[in-house]
PDB file of C-alpha atoms in Angstrom:
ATOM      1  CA  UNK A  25      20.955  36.424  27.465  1.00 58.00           C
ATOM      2  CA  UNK A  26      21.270  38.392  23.966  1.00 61.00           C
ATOM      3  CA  UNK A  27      23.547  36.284  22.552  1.00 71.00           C
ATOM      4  CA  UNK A  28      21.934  33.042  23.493  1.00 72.00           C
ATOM      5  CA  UNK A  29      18.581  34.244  22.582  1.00 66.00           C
ATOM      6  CA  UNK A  30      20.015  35.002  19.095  1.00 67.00           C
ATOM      7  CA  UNK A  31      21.912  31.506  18.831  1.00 71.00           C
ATOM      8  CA  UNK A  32      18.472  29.787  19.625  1.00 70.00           C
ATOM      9  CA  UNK A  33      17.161  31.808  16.543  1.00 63.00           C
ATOM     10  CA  UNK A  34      19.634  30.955  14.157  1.00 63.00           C
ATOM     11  CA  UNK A  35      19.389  27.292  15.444  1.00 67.00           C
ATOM     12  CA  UNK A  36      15.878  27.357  14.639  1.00 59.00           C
ATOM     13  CA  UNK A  37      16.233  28.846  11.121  1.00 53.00           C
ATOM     14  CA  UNK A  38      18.591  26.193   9.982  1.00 60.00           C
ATOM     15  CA  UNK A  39      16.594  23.491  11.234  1.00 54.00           C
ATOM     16  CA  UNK A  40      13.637  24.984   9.138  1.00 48.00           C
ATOM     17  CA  UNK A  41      15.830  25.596   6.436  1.00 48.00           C
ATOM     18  CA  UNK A  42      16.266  21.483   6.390  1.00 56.00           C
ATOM     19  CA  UNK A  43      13.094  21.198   5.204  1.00 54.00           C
ATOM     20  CA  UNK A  44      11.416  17.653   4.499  1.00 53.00           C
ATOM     21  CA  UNK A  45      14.030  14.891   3.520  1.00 58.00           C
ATOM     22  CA  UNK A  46      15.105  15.136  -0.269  1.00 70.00           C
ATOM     23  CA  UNK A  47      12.931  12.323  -2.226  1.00 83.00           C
ATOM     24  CA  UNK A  48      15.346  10.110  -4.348  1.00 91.00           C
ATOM     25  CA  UNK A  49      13.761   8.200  -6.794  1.00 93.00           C
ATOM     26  CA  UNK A  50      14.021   4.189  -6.823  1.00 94.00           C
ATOM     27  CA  UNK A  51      16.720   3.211  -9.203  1.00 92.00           C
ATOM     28  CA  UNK A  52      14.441   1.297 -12.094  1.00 94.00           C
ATOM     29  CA  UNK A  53      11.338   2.241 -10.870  1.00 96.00           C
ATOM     30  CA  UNK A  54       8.879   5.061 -13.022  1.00 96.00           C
ATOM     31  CA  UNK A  55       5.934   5.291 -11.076  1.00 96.00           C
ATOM     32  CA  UNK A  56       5.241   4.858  -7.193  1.00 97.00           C
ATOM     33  CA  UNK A  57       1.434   4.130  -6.291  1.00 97.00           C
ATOM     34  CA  UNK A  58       0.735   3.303  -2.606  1.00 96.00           C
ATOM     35  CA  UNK A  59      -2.099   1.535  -1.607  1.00 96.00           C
ATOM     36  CA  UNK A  60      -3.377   2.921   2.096  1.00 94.00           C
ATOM     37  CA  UNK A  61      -5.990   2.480   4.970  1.00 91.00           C
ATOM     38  CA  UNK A  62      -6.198   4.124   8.075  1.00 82.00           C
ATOM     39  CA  UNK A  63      -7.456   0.932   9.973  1.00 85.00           C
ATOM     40  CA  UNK A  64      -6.331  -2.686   8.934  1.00 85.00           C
ATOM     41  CA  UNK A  65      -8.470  -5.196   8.267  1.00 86.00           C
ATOM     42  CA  UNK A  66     -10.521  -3.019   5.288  1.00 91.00           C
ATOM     43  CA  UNK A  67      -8.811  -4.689   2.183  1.00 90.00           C
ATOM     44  CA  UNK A  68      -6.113  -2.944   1.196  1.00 93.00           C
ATOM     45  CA  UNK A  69      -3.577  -5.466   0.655  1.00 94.00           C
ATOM     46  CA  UNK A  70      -6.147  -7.241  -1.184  1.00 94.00           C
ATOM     47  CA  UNK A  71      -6.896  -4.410  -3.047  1.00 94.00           C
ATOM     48  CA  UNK A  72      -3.028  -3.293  -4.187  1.00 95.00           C
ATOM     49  CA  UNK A  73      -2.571  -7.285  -5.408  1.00 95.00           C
ATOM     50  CA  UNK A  74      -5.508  -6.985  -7.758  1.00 94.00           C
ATOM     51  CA  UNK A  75      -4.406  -3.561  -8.847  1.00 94.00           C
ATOM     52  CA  UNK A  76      -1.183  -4.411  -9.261  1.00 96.00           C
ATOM     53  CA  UNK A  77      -2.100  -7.183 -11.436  1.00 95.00           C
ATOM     54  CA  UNK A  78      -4.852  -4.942 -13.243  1.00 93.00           C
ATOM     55  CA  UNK A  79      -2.248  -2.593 -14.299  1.00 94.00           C
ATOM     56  CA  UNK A  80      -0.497  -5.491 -16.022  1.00 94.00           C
ATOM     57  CA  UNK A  81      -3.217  -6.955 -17.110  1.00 92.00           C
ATOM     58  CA  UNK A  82      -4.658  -3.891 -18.860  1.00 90.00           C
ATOM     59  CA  UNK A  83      -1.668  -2.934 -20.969  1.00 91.00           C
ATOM     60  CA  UNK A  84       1.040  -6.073 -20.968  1.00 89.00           C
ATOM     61  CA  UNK A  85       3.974  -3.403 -21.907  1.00 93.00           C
ATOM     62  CA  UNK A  86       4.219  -2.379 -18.455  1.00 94.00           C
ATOM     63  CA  UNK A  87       6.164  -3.984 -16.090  1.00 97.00           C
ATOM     64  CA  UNK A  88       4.746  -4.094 -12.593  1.00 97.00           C
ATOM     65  CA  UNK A  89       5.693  -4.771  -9.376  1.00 97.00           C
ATOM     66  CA  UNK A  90       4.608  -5.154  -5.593  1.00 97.00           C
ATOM     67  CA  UNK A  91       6.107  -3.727  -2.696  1.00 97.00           C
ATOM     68  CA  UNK A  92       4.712  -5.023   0.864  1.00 95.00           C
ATOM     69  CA  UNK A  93       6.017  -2.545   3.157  1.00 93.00           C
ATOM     70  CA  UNK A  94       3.658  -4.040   6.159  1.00 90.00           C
ATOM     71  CA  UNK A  95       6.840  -5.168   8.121  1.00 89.00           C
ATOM     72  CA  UNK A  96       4.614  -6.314  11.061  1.00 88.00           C
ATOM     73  CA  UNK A  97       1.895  -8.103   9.358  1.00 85.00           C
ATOM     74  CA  UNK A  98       3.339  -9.120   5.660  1.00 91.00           C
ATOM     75  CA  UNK A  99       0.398 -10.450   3.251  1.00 92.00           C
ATOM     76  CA  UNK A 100       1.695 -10.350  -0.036  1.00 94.00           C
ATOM     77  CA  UNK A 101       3.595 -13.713   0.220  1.00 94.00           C
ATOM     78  CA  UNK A 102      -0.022 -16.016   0.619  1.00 94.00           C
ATOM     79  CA  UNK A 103      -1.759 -13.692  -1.887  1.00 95.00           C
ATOM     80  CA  UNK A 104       0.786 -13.987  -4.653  1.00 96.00           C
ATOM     81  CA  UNK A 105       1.474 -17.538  -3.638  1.00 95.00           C
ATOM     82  CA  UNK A 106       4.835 -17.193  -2.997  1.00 95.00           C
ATOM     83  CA  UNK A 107       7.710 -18.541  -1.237  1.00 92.00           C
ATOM     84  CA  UNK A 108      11.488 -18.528  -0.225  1.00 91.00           C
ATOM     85  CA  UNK A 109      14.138 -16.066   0.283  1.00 92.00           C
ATOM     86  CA  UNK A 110      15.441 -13.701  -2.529  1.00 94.00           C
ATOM     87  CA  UNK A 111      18.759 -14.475  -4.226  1.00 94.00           C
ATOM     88  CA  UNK A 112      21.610 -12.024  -4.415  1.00 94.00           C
ATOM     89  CA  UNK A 113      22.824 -10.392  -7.472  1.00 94.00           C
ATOM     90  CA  UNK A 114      26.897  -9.713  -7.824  1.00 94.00           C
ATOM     91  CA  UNK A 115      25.967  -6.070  -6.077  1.00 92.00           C
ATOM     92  CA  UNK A 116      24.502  -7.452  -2.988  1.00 93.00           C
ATOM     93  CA  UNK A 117      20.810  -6.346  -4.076  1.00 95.00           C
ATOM     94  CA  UNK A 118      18.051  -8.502  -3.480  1.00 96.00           C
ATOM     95  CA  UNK A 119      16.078  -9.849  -6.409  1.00 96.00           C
ATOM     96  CA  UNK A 120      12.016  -9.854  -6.297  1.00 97.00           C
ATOM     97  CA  UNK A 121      10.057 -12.877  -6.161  1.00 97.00           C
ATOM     98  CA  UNK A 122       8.138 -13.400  -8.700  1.00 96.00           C
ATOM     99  CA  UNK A 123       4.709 -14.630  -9.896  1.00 96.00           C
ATOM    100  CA  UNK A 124       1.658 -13.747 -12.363  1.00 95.00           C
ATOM    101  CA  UNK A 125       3.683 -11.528 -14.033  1.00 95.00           C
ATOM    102  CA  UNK A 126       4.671  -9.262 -10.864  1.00 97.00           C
ATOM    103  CA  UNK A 127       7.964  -8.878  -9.180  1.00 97.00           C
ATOM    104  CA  UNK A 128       7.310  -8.626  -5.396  1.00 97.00           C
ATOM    105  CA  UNK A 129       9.143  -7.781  -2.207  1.00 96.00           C
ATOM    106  CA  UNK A 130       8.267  -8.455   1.622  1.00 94.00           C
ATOM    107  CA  UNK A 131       9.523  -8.923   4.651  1.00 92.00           C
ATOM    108  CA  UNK A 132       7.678 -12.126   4.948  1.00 91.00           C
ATOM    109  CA  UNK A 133      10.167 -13.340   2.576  1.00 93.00           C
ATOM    110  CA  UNK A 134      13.063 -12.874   4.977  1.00 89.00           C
ATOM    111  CA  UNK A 135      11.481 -14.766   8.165  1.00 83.00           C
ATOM    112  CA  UNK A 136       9.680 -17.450   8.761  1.00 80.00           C
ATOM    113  CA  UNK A 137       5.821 -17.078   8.087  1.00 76.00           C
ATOM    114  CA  UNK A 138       4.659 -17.781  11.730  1.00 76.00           C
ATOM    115  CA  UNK A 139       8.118 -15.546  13.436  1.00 76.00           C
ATOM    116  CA  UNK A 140       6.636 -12.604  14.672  1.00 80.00           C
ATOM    117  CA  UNK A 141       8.241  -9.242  13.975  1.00 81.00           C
ATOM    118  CA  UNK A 142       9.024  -8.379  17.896  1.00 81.00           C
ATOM    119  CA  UNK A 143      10.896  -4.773  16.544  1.00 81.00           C
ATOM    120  CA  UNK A 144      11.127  -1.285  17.725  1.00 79.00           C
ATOM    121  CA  UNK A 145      10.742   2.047  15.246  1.00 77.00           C
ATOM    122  CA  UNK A 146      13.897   2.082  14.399  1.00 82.00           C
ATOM    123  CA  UNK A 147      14.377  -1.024  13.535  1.00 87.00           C
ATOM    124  CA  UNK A 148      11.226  -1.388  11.174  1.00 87.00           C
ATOM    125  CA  UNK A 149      12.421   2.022   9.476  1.00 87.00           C
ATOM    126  CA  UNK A 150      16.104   0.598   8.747  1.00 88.00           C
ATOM    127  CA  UNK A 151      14.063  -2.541   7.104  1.00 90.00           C
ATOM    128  CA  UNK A 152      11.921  -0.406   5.736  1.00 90.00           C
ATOM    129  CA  UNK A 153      14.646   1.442   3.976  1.00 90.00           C
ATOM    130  CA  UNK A 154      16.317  -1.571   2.495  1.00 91.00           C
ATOM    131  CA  UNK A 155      12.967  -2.925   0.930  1.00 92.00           C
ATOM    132  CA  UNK A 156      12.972  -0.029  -0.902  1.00 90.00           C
ATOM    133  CA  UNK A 157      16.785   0.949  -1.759  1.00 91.00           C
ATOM    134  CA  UNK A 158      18.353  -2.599  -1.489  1.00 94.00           C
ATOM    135  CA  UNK A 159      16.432  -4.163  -3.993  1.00 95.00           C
ATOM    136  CA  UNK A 160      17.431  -5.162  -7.921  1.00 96.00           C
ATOM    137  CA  UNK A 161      13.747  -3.957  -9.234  1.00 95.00           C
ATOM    138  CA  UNK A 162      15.165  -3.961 -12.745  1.00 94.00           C
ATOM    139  CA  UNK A 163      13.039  -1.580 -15.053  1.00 96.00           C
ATOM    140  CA  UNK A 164       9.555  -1.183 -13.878  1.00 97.00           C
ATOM    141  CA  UNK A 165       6.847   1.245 -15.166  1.00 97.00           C
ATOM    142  CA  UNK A 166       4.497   1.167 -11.796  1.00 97.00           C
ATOM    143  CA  UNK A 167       5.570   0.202  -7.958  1.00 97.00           C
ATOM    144  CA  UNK A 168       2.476  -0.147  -5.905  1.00 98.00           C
ATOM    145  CA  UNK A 169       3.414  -0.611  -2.379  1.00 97.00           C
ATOM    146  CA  UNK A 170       0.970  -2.110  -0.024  1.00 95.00           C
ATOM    147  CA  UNK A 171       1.461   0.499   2.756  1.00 94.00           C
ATOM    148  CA  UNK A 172       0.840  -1.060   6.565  1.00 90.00           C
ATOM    149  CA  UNK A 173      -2.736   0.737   8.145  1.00 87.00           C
ATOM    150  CA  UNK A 174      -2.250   3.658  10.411  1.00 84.00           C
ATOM    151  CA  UNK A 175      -0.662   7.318   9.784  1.00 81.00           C
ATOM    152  CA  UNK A 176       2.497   6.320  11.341  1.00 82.00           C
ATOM    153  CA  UNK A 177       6.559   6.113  10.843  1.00 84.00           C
ATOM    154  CA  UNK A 178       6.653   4.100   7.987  1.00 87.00           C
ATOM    155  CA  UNK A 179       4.100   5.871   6.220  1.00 88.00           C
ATOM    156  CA  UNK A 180       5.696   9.088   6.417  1.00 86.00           C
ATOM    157  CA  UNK A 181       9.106   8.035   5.928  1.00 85.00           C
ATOM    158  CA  UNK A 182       7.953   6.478   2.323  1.00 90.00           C
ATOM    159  CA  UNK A 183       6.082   9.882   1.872  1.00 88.00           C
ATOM    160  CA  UNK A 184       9.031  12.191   2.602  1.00 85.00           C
ATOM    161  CA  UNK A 185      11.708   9.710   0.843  1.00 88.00           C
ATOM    162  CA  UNK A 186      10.507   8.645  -2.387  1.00 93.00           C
ATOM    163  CA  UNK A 187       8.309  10.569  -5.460  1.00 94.00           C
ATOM    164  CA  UNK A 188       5.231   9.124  -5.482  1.00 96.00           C
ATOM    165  CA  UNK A 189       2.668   9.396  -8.215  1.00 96.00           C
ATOM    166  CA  UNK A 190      -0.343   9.128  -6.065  1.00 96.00           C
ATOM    167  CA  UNK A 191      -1.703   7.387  -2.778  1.00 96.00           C
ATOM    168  CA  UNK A 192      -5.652   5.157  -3.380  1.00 97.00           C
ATOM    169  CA  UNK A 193      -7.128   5.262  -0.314  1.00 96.00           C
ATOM    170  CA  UNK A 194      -9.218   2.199   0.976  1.00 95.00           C
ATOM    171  CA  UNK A 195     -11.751   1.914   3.465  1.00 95.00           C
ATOM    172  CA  UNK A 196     -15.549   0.212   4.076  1.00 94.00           C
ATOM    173  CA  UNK A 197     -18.527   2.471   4.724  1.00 94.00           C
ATOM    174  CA  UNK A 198     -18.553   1.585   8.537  1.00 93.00           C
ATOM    175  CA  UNK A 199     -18.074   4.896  10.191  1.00 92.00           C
ATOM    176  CA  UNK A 200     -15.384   3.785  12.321  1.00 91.00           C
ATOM    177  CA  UNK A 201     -13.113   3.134   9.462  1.00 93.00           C
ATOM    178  CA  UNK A 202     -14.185   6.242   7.728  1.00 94.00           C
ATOM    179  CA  UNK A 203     -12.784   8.175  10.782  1.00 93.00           C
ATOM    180  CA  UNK A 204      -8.819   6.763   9.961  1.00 92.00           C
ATOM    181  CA  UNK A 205      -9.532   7.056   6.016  1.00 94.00           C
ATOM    182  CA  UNK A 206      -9.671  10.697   6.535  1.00 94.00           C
ATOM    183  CA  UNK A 207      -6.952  10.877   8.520  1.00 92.00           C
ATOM    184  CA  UNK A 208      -5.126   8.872   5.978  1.00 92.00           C
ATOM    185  CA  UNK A 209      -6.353  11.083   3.144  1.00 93.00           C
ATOM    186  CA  UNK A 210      -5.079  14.218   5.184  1.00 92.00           C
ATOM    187  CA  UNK A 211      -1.924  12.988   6.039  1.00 91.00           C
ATOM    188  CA  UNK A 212      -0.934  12.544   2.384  1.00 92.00           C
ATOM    189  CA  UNK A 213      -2.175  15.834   1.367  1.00 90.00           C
ATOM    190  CA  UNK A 214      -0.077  17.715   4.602  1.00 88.00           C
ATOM    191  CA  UNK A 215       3.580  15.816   3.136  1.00 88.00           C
ATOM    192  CA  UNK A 216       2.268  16.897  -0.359  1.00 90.00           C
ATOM    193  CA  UNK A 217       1.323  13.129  -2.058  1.00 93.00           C
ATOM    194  CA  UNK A 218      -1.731  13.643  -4.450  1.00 95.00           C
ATOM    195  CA  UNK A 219      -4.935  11.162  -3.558  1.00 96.00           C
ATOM    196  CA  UNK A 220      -5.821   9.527  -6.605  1.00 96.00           C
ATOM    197  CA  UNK A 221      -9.175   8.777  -4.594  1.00 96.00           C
ATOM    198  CA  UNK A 222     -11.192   6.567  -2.602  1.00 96.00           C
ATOM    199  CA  UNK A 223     -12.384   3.084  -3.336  1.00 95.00           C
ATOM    200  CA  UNK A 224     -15.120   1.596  -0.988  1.00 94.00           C
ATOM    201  CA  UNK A 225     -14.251  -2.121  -0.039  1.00 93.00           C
ATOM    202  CA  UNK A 226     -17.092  -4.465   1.375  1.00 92.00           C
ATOM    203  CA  UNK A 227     -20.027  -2.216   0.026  1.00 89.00           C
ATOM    204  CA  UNK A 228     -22.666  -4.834  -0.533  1.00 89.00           C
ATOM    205  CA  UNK A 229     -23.269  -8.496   0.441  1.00 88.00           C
ATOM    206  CA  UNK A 230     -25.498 -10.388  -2.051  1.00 82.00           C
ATOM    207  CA  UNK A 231     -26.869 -13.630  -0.423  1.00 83.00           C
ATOM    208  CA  UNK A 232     -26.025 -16.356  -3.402  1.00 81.00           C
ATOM    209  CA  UNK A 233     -29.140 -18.298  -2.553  1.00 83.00           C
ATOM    210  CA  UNK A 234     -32.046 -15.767  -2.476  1.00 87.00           C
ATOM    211  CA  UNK A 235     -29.793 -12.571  -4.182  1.00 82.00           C
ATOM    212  CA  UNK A 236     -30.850 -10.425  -1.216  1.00 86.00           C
ATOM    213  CA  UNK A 237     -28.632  -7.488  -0.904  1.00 87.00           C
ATOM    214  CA  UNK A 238     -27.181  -6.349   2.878  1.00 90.00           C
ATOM    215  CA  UNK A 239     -25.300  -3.035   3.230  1.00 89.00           C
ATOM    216  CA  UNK A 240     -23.394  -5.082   6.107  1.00 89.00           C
ATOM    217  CA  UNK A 241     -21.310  -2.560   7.164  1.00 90.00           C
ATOM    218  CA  UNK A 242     -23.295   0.521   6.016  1.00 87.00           C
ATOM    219  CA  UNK A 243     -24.330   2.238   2.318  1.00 87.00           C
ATOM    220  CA  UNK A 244     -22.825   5.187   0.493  1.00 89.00           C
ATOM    221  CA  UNK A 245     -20.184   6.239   3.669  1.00 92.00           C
ATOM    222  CA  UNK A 246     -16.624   6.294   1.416  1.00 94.00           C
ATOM    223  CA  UNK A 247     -19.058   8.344  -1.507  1.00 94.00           C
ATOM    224  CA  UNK A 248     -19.720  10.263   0.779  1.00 95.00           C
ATOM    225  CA  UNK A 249     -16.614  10.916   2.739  1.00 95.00           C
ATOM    226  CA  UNK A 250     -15.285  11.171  -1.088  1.00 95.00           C
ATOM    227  CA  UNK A 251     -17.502  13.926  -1.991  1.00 95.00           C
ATOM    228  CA  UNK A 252     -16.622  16.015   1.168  1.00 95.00           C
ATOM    229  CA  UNK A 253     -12.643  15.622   0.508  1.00 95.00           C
ATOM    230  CA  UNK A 254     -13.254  16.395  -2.853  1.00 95.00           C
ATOM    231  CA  UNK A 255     -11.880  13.271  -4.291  1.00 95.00           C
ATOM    232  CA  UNK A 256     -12.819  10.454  -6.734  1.00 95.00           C
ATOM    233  CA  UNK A 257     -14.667   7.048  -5.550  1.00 94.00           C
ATOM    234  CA  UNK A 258     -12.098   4.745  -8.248  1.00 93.00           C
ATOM    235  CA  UNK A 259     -14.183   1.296  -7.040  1.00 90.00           C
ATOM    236  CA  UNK A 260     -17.079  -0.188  -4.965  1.00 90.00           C
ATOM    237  CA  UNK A 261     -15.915  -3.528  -4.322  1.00 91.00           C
ATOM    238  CA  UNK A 262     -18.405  -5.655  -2.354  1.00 90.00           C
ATOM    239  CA  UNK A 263     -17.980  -8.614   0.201  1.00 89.00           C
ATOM    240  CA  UNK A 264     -18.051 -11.342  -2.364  1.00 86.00           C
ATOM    241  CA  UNK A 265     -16.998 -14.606  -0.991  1.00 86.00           C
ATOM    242  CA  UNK A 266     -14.965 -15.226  -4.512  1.00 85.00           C
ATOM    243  CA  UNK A 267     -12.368 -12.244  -3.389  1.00 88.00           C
ATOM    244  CA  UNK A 268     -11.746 -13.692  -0.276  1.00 88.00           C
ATOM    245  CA  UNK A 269     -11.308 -17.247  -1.232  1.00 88.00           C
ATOM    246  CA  UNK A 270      -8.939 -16.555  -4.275  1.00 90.00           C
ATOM    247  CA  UNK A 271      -6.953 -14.799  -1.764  1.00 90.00           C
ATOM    248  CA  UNK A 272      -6.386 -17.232   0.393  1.00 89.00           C
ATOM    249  CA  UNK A 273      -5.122 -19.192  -1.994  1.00 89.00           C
ATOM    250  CA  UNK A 274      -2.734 -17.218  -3.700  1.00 91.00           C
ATOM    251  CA  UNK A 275      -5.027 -17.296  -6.996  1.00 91.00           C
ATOM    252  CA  UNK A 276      -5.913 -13.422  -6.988  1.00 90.00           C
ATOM    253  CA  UNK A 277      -9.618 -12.506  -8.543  1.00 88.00           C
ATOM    254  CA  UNK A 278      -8.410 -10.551 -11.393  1.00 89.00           C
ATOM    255  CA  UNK A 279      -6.309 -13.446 -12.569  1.00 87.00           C
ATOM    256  CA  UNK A 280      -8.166 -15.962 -11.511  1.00 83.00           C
ATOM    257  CA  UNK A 281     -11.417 -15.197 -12.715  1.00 78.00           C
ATOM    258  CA  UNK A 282     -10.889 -11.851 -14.855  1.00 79.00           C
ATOM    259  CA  UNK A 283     -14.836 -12.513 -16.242  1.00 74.00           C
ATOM    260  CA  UNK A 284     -16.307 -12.262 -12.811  1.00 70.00           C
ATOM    261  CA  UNK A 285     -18.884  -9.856 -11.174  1.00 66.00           C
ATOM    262  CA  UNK A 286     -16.455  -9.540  -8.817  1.00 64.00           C
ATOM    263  CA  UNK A 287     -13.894  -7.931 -10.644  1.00 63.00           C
ATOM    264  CA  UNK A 288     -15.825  -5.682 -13.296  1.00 62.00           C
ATOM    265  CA  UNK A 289     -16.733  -3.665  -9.736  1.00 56.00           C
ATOM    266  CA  UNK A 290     -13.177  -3.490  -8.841  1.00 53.00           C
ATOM    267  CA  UNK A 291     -12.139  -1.885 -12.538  1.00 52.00           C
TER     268      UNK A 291
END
């Protein structure tokens, strides 16, 4: 009973002595930003496009790409307008589609845009992994990868694997979604990824005819989840048919209409 108690110990010590996965860079890549929600349907692929291309288009020495690691639901194709499957290089890497500037990777570049993606964990993580290790990024100064919504596998796997420089955090002021934007915000902080802050999505809807503002889905609730976490609101981005539109149509705000109202709240 001795001996097997102290066998269990020692077990136990050098599975604790393991630790968290060592992080290994991305060959090419500088900085990693990830873009994160705890609930989908908030904005945040919509939000890491236009910061993606607001990184580029605020100092054109940097070269930026887009990561859509959203195996289930993969946006970044329609957004960036972009189509086809990546070619090869001699080292069996894929390269990144490209457009605006921005070299992207998804997995809705690999199937067809109505297939759905009928996988188990494992599965999602192994595709997962090659997005990130099988691809030729060439020499980039910022990654931001369009995490999928939850606190789940595939967000702690890119946590745990890879240096990142910082997660933004994206939510509405509806109460509901504040609930998984904490959790989001505290799961970074427990696998030790700093939260560059908060930016409130769908703050304000300003009728076009009359100029009537409605807090649709509620007033001031990511400033102040912001101000109890400590953190930094970086935007307050409101529901402006203009965002939603460009999207659709692979013309992104920022690049599409850089003068707008609608993008002097989002930088």
């Amino acid at each position: 009973s001795g001996s097997r108690d102290d066998a269990l110990r020692d077990k136990r010590i050098q599975i604790l002595s393991r630790g968290l996965p060592k992080q290994k860079p991305i060959e090419g890549v500088k900085q990693v930003v990830v873009v994160a929600s705890g609930k989908g349907g908030v904005g945040k692929s919509t939000t890491a496009v236009n910061l993606a291309l607001a990184l580029a288009a605020n100092d054109s020495t940097k070269e930026v790409g887009l990561l859509d690691a959203d195996i289930y639901g993969p946006s970044i194709p329609k957004m960036m307008n972009l189509k086809g499957n990546p070619e090869l290089t001699p080292k069996n890497l894929m390269r990144p589609l490209k457009n605006y500037g921005i070299a992207c990777m998804s997995m809705g570049f690999l199937i067809e845009e109505s297939a759905p993606v009928v996988w188990r964990g494992l599965m999602v993580m192994s595709a997962v992994e090659k997005l990130l290790r099988q691809v030729d990024w060439g020499h980039l100064d910022y990654l931001v990868i369009d995490m999928p919504p939850g606190t789940g596998d595939v967000q702690l796997s890119v946590s745990q694997n890879i240096p990142i420089a910082g997660a933004v955090i994206i939510s509405t002021p509806q109460d509901v979604a504040l609930l998984d934007a904490r959790k989001g915000a505290e799961m970074f902080s427990k696998v030790h990824v700093p939260v560059l802050g908060l930016v409130q999505n769908m703050s304000v809807f300003q009728c076009p005819k009359c100029k009537h503002e409605t807090h649709i889905f509620g007033a001031d609730g990511v400033r102040d989840l912001a101000k109890t976490l400590g953190l930094d609101v970086l935007g307050d981005v409101p529901l402006h048919v203009n965002i939603r539109e460009t999207s659709d149509t692979g013309q992104p705000v920022v690049i599409s209409q850089p003068q707008s109202d609608a993008v002097s709240s989002v930088l």
